[in-house]
PDB file of C-alpha atoms in Angstrom:
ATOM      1  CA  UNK A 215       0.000   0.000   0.000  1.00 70.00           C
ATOM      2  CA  UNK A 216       1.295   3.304  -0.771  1.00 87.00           C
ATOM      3  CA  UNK A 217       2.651   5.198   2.237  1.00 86.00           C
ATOM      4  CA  UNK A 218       1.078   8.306   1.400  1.00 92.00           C
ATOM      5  CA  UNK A 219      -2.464   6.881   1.156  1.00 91.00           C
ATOM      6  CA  UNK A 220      -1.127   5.191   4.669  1.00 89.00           C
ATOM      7  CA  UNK A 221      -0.631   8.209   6.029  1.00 93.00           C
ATOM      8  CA  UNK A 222      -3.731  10.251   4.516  1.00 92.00           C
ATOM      9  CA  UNK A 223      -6.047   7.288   5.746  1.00 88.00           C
ATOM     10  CA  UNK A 224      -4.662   7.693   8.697  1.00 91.00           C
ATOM     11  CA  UNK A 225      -5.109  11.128   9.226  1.00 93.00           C
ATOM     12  CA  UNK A 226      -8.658  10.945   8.688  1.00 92.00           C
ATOM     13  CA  UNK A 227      -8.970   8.361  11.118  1.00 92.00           C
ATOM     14  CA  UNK A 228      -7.714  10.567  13.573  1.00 94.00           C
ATOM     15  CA  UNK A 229      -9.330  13.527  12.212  1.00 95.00           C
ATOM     16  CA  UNK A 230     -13.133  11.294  12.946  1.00 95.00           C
ATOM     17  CA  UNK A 231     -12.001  10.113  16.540  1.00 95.00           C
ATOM     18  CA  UNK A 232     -11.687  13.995  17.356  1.00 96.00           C
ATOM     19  CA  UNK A 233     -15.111  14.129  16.682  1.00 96.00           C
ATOM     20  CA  UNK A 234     -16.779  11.553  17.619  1.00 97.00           C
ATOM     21  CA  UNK A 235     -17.283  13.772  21.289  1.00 97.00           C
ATOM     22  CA  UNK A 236     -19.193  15.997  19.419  1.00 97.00           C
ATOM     23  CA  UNK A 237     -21.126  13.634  17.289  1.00 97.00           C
ATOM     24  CA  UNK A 238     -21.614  11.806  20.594  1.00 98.00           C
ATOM     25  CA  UNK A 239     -22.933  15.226  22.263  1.00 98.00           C
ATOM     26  CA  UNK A 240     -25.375  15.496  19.237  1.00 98.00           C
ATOM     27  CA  UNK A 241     -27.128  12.362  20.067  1.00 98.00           C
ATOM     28  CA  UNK A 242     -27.048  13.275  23.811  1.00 98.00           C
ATOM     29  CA  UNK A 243     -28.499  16.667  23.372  1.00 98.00           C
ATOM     30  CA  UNK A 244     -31.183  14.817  20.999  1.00 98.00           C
ATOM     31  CA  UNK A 245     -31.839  12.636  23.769  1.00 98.00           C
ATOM     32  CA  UNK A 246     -32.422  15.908  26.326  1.00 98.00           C
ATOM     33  CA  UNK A 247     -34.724  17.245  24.258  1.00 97.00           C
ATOM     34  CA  UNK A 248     -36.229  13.890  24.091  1.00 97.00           C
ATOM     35  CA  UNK A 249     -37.025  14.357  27.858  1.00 97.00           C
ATOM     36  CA  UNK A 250     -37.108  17.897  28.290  1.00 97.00           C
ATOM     37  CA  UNK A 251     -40.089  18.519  25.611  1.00 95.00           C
ATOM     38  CA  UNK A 252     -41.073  14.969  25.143  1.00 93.00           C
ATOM     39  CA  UNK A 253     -40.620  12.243  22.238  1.00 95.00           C
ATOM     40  CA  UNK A 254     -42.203  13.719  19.599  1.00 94.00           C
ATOM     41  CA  UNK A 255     -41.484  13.868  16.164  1.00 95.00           C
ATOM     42  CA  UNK A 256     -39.251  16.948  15.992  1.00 96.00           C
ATOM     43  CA  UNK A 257     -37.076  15.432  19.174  1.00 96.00           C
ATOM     44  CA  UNK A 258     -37.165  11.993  17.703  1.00 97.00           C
ATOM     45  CA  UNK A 259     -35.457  12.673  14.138  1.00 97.00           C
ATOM     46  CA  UNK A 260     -33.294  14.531  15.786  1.00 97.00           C
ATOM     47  CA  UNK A 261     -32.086  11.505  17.692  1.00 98.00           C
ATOM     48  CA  UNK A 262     -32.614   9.476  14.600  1.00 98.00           C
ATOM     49  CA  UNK A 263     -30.435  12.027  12.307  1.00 98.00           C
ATOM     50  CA  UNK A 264     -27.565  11.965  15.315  1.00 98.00           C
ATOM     51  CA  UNK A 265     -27.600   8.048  15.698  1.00 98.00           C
ATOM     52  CA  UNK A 266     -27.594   7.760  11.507  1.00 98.00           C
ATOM     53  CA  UNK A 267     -24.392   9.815  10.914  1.00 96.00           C
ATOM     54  CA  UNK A 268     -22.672   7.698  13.730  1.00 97.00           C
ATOM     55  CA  UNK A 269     -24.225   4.749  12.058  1.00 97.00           C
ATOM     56  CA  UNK A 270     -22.869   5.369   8.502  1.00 93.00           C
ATOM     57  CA  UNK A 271     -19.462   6.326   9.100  1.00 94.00           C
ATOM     58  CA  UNK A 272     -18.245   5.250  12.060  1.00 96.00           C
ATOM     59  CA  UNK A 273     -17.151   1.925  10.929  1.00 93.00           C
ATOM     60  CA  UNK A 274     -15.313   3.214   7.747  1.00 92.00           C
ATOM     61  CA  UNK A 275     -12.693   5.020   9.985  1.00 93.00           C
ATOM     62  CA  UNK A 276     -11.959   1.621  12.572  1.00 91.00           C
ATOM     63  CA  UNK A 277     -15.098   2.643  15.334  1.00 95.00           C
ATOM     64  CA  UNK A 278     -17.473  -0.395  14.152  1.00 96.00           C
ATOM     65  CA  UNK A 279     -18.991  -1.558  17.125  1.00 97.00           C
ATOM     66  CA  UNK A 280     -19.650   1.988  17.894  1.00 97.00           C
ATOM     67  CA  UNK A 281     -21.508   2.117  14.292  1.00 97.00           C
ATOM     68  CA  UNK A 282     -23.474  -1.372  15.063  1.00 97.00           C
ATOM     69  CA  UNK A 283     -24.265  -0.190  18.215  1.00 97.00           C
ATOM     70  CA  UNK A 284     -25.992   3.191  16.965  1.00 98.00           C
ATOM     71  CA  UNK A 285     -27.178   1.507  13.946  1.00 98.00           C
ATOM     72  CA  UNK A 286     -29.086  -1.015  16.148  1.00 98.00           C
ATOM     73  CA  UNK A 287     -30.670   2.110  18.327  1.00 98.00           C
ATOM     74  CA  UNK A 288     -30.926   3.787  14.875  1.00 98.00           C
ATOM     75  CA  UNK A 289     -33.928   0.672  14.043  1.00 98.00           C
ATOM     76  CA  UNK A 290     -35.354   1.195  16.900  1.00 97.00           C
ATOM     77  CA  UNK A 291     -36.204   5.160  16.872  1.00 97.00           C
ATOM     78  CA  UNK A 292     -37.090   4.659  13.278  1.00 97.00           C
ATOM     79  CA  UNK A 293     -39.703   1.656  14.681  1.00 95.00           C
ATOM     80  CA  UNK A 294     -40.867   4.771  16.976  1.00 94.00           C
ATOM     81  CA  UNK A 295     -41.127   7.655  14.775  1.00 95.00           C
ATOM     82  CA  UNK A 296     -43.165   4.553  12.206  1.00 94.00           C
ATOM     83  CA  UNK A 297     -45.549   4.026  15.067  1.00 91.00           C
ATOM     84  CA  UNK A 298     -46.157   7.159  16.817  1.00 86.00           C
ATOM     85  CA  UNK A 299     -48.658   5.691  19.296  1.00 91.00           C
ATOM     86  CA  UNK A 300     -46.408   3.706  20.843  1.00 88.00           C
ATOM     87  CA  UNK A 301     -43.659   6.192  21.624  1.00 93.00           C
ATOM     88  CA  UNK A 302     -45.113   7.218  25.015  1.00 93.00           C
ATOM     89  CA  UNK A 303     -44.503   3.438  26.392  1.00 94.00           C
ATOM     90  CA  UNK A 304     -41.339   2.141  24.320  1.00 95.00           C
ATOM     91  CA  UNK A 305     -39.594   5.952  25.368  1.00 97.00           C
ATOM     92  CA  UNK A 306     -38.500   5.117  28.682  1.00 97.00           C
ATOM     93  CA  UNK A 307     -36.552   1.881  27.616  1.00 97.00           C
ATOM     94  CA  UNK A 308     -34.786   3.692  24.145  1.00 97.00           C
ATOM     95  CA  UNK A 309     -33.997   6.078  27.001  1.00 98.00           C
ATOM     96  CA  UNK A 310     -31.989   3.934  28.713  1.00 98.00           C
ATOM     97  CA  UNK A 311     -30.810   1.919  25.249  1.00 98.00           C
ATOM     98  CA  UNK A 312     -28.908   5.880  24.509  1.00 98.00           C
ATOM     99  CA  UNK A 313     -27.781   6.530  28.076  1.00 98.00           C
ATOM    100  CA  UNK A 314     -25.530   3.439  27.904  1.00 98.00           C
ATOM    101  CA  UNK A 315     -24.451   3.819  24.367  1.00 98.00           C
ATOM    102  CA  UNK A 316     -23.525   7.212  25.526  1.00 98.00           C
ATOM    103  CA  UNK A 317     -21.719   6.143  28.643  1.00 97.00           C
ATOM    104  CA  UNK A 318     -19.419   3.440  26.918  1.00 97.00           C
ATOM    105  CA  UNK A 319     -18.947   5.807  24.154  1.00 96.00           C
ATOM    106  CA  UNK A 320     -17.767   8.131  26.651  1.00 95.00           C
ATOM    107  CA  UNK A 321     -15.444   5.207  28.217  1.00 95.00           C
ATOM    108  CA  UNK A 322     -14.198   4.145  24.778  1.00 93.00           C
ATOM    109  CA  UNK A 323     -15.856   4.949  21.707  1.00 94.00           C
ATOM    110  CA  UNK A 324     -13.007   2.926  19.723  1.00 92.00           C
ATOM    111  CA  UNK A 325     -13.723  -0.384  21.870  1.00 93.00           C
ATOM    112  CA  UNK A 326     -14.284  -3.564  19.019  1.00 93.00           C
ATOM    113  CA  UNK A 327     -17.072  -4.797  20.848  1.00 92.00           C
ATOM    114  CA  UNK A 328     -20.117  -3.112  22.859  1.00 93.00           C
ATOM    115  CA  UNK A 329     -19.755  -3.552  26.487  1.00 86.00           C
ATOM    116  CA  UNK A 330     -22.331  -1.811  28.267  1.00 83.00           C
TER     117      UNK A 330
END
């Protein structure tokens, strides 16, 4: 492999793991608003848009169970914002589904497996 694609891959790698905080903080402040105004469609794709750009790129720069993991909550919000009558009873439990991703995240976002 060419050294200087090496070192350009490399340097976006590093460039993304700067920012997964704030790509992290976008999902959390999704998730506040979530439970500050309630989950209603505004607050929900919100959530869903912070979880989907984790989702589809966090794998290609070497964060993939990060990417599963947000993926997988991805489904579920999308099941939510689908079927907004049940929102009011599935909330609390997606709640808690984002306040661990965010904790391990926050622990080690580059981790190769989900360990909540």
């Amino acid at each position: 492999m060419d050294p200087d694609f090496r070192a350009r891959l490399r340097a976006l790698n590093e460039k993304y793991a700067a920012g997964v905080p704030s790509l992290m903080q976008a999902i959390a402040d999704a998730q506040t608003r979530c439970n500050s105004e309630g989950p209603r469609q505004e607050q929900l794709t919100a959530l869903h848009r912070g979880l989907h750009a984790v989702a589809g790129s966090a794998a290609t720069f070497g964060f993939a169970a990060l990417g599963q993991e947000c993926r997988r909550i991805e489904q579920l919000v999308r099941a939510l914002l689908n079927e907004p009558g049940n929102v009011m009873a599935q909330w609390p439990a997606l709640d808690t589904q984002v306040s661990t991703l965010l904790r391990w995240a926050e622990r080690d976002a580059a981790a190769t497996h989900f360990n909540a």
